[in-house]
Amino acid sequence: MRTERCARKNCAQPIFRTVFWREQQQILPILAKIAKSIYVIQASSAESERHFSTSGQIVTEQRSQLDPECTSQNLIMPQLEVKIIEARNLKQQDTFSNNDAFVEAYLDPHYKQKTKTKKNTNKPQWNETLVFNHQYGQDTLFLDVYDEDLVKNDVIGKITINLKSIYEKGHLDEWIKLPSKSGVSSSHGEIHIILNYQDFEQQNSYL
């Protein structure tokens, strides 16, 4: 009787193992698909990378592994194009020479762009274009005009431009006076700038 039970037990073990491995072979691909789908869902959320463009600006790239076709849509942001044309009658900062003038422009004080320095002139001509990705709430453009020095750059004048009026027009072309540091004395010169603003819808219309 015991021998018969052992024989039955030994016969049942191979059958049980065969059934077990068959079930495992069926389950493993399902588990693999579930794990893969979880990974893709997590990776599909937009990932941001920051790097400097050739012009020195910070560019944010949005990448999606789930839907690459949406990537170009995510990349498009409103843009502010700042053209620094020229300046005139800049207040001389050095006693024996004219200014070595350059302009620093920014929406965020942590991320600034600047023009090249024009040597020994109080009426510099830059004709340079600086492009900024515009984010919600950045309603002020800062322009700082400096005289470049080896030890410390001297401030010629600083201006702020409210961008809210430009959002609808999309364009500004003006000569703007540079106030003195105290704001009491006469102007420290004028700067000619052109602003072009393209919102999200205008950017997408080019796609």
Short mmCIF file of C-alpha atoms in Angstrom, two decimals:
data_model
loop_
_atom_site.label_atom_id
_atom_site.label_comp_id
_atom_site.label_asym_id
_atom_site.label_seq_id
_atom_site.Cartn_x
_atom_site.Cartn_y
_atom_site.Cartn_z
CA MET A 1 0.00 0.00 0.00
CA ARG A 2 2.82 2.35 0.93
CA THR A 3 4.69 1.43 -2.21
CA GLU A 4 1.61 2.20 -4.27
CA ARG A 5 1.23 5.62 -2.59
CA CYS A 6 4.89 6.41 -3.20
CA ALA A 7 4.52 5.38 -6.79
CA ARG A 8 1.50 7.65 -7.20
CA LYS A 9 3.34 10.52 -5.46
CA ASN A 10 6.39 10.12 -7.68
CA CYS A 11 4.20 10.03 -10.76
CA ALA A 12 2.34 13.16 -9.70
CA GLN A 13 5.50 15.23 -9.18
CA PRO A 14 6.55 15.37 -12.86
CA ILE A 15 2.98 16.23 -13.88
CA PHE A 16 2.79 18.98 -11.25
CA ARG A 17 6.13 20.44 -12.33
CA THR A 18 5.10 20.41 -15.97
CA VAL A 19 1.85 22.24 -15.22
CA PHE A 20 3.69 24.71 -12.97
CA TRP A 21 6.23 25.65 -15.64
CA ARG A 22 3.54 25.94 -18.28
CA GLU A 23 1.72 28.41 -16.07
CA GLN A 24 4.95 30.32 -15.48
CA GLN A 25 5.60 30.52 -19.20
CA GLN A 26 2.15 32.00 -19.70
CA ILE A 27 2.39 34.43 -16.80
CA LEU A 28 5.92 35.76 -17.41
CA PRO A 29 5.13 37.48 -20.74
CA ILE A 30 2.09 39.10 -19.14
CA LEU A 31 4.19 40.38 -16.24
CA ALA A 32 6.80 41.64 -18.68
CA LYS A 33 4.15 43.61 -20.60
CA ILE A 34 2.81 45.10 -17.37
CA ALA A 35 6.31 46.12 -16.25
CA LYS A 36 7.03 47.64 -19.67
CA SER A 37 3.79 49.62 -19.68
CA ILE A 38 4.55 50.99 -16.21
CA TYR A 39 8.02 52.05 -17.36
CA VAL A 40 6.66 53.76 -20.49
CA ILE A 41 4.00 55.63 -18.53
CA GLN A 42 6.61 56.93 -16.11
CA ALA A 43 9.00 57.85 -18.89
CA SER A 44 6.29 59.46 -20.97
CA SER A 45 5.91 62.38 -18.60
CA ALA A 46 7.72 65.37 -20.12
CA GLU A 47 11.36 65.59 -19.10
CA SER A 48 13.08 68.99 -19.14
CA GLU A 49 16.66 69.65 -20.07
CA ARG A 50 18.41 73.02 -19.91
CA HIS A 51 21.37 74.03 -21.96
CA PHE A 52 22.95 77.13 -23.41
CA SER A 53 22.28 78.01 -27.02
CA THR A 54 24.93 79.59 -29.22
CA SER A 55 23.58 83.01 -28.29
CA GLY A 56 23.99 82.25 -24.60
CA GLN A 57 20.32 81.90 -23.73
CA ILE A 58 18.83 79.13 -21.65
CA VAL A 59 16.72 76.80 -23.76
CA THR A 60 14.27 74.35 -22.25
CA GLU A 61 13.62 71.18 -24.20
CA GLN A 62 10.59 69.03 -23.52
CA ARG A 63 10.95 65.38 -24.52
CA SER A 64 8.30 62.68 -24.46
CA GLN A 65 9.10 59.01 -25.04
CA LEU A 66 5.43 58.09 -25.30
CA ASP A 67 4.47 60.47 -28.11
CA PRO A 68 7.47 61.88 -30.01
CA GLU A 69 5.11 63.78 -32.33
CA CYS A 70 4.11 66.01 -29.41
CA THR A 71 7.72 67.01 -28.77
CA SER A 72 7.72 69.91 -31.23
CA GLN A 73 4.54 71.28 -29.66
CA ASN A 74 6.14 71.24 -26.23
CA LEU A 75 9.24 72.99 -27.50
CA ILE A 76 7.34 75.99 -28.82
CA MET A 77 7.24 78.85 -26.33
CA PRO A 78 6.37 82.54 -26.71
CA GLN A 79 9.47 84.44 -27.80
CA LEU A 80 10.70 87.97 -27.30
CA GLU A 81 13.15 89.24 -29.88
CA VAL A 82 15.24 92.17 -28.64
CA LYS A 83 17.15 94.10 -31.29
CA ILE A 84 19.78 96.42 -29.85
CA ILE A 85 20.38 98.87 -32.69
CA GLU A 86 22.48 101.78 -31.42
CA ALA A 87 22.93 104.47 -28.79
CA ARG A 88 23.76 108.16 -28.88
CA ASN A 89 25.05 110.87 -26.56
CA LEU A 90 26.14 108.35 -23.93
CA LYS A 91 27.52 110.02 -20.83
CA GLN A 92 31.28 109.58 -20.77
CA GLN A 93 32.42 107.51 -17.81
CA ASP A 94 36.17 107.79 -18.29
CA THR A 95 38.12 111.04 -18.07
CA PHE A 96 40.51 110.53 -20.96
CA SER A 97 38.59 108.26 -23.33
CA ASN A 98 35.14 107.53 -24.66
CA ASN A 99 33.03 104.63 -23.47
CA ASP A 100 33.59 100.98 -24.30
CA ALA A 101 29.87 100.35 -24.34
CA PHE A 102 27.84 97.15 -24.22
CA VAL A 103 24.24 96.31 -23.31
CA GLU A 104 23.02 93.60 -20.97
CA ALA A 105 19.41 92.41 -21.47
CA TYR A 106 17.33 90.04 -19.36
CA LEU A 107 13.88 88.99 -18.23
CA ASP A 108 15.27 86.95 -15.35
CA PRO A 109 18.37 88.29 -13.53
CA HIS A 110 19.78 84.76 -13.39
CA TYR A 111 19.83 84.40 -17.19
CA LYS A 112 21.32 87.40 -19.00
CA GLN A 113 22.47 88.08 -22.54
CA LYS A 114 24.70 90.88 -23.71
CA THR A 115 25.94 92.55 -26.86
CA LYS A 116 29.50 92.87 -28.01
CA THR A 117 31.53 95.78 -26.66
CA LYS A 118 31.99 98.77 -28.95
CA LYS A 119 35.31 100.39 -28.16
CA ASN A 120 35.99 104.08 -27.60
CA THR A 121 32.69 105.58 -28.76
CA ASN A 122 29.76 107.42 -27.21
CA LYS A 123 27.50 106.58 -30.15
CA PRO A 124 27.95 102.81 -30.51
CA GLN A 125 26.18 100.79 -33.19
CA TRP A 126 25.53 97.16 -32.27
CA ASN A 127 22.75 95.92 -34.59
CA GLU A 128 22.49 92.72 -32.59
CA THR A 129 19.46 90.52 -31.93
CA LEU A 130 18.92 88.70 -28.64
CA VAL A 131 16.12 86.13 -28.42
CA PHE A 132 14.44 85.11 -25.17
CA ASN A 133 11.99 82.33 -24.41
CA HIS A 134 9.20 84.18 -22.65
CA GLN A 135 7.48 82.67 -19.60
CA TYR A 136 4.23 83.68 -17.97
CA GLY A 137 4.71 86.52 -15.47
CA GLN A 138 7.84 87.94 -17.10
CA ASP A 139 6.31 91.33 -17.84
CA THR A 140 9.46 93.46 -17.56
CA LEU A 141 12.47 93.67 -19.84
CA PHE A 142 15.64 95.01 -18.22
CA LEU A 143 18.30 96.79 -20.28
CA ASP A 144 21.56 97.85 -18.61
CA VAL A 145 24.13 99.88 -20.53
CA TYR A 146 27.73 99.65 -19.27
CA ASP A 147 31.14 101.08 -19.94
CA GLU A 148 33.48 98.09 -19.88
CA ASP A 149 36.51 98.39 -17.58
CA LEU A 150 39.16 95.93 -16.49
CA VAL A 151 38.41 96.24 -12.78
CA LYS A 152 34.68 96.99 -12.68
CA ASN A 153 32.18 97.93 -15.36
CA ASP A 154 30.65 101.39 -14.94
CA VAL A 155 26.91 101.81 -15.27
CA ILE A 156 25.96 104.34 -17.94
CA GLY A 157 22.23 103.86 -17.51
CA LYS A 158 19.51 101.31 -16.81
CA ILE A 159 15.97 101.11 -18.15
CA THR A 160 12.98 98.84 -17.63
CA ILE A 161 10.30 98.24 -20.26
CA ASN A 162 6.79 97.08 -19.40
CA LEU A 163 5.97 94.33 -21.88
CA LYS A 164 2.21 94.24 -21.27
CA SER A 165 1.57 96.87 -23.94
CA ILE A 166 3.64 94.87 -26.44
CA TYR A 167 1.69 91.62 -26.04
CA GLU A 168 -1.16 92.92 -28.21
CA LYS A 169 0.85 95.05 -30.65
CA GLY A 170 3.66 92.54 -30.95
CA HIS A 171 6.15 95.25 -31.95
CA LEU A 172 8.02 98.25 -30.55
CA ASP A 173 10.55 100.51 -32.27
CA GLU A 174 11.74 103.41 -30.10
CA TRP A 175 14.56 105.57 -28.86
CA ILE A 176 14.53 105.39 -25.05
CA LYS A 177 16.31 107.78 -22.70
CA LEU A 178 18.78 106.41 -20.18
CA PRO A 179 18.13 108.03 -16.79
CA SER A 180 20.99 108.95 -14.49
CA LYS A 181 21.68 106.80 -11.44
CA SER A 182 19.88 109.22 -9.15
CA GLY A 183 17.17 110.04 -11.67
CA VAL A 184 17.57 113.74 -10.86
CA SER A 185 20.11 114.99 -13.39
CA SER A 186 19.79 114.99 -17.16
CA SER A 187 19.67 111.86 -19.28
CA HIS A 188 22.78 109.74 -19.78
CA GLY A 189 21.98 109.28 -23.44
CA GLU A 190 19.51 107.32 -25.54
CA ILE A 191 19.30 103.79 -26.86
CA HIS A 192 17.45 102.59 -29.95
CA ILE A 193 15.76 99.20 -29.61
CA ILE A 194 13.25 97.12 -31.58
CA LEU A 195 11.12 94.50 -29.84
CA ASN A 196 9.16 91.75 -31.56
CA TYR A 197 6.91 89.44 -29.56
CA GLN A 198 5.46 86.15 -30.81
CA ASP A 199 2.99 84.36 -28.59
CA PHE A 200 2.30 80.62 -28.42
CA GLU A 201 -0.36 80.65 -31.16
CA GLN A 202 1.84 82.59 -33.57
CA GLN A 203 4.70 80.20 -32.97
CA ASN A 204 2.51 77.16 -33.66
CA SER A 205 1.20 78.71 -36.89
CA TYR A 206 4.65 78.22 -38.40
CA LEU A 207 4.60 74.44 -37.78
#
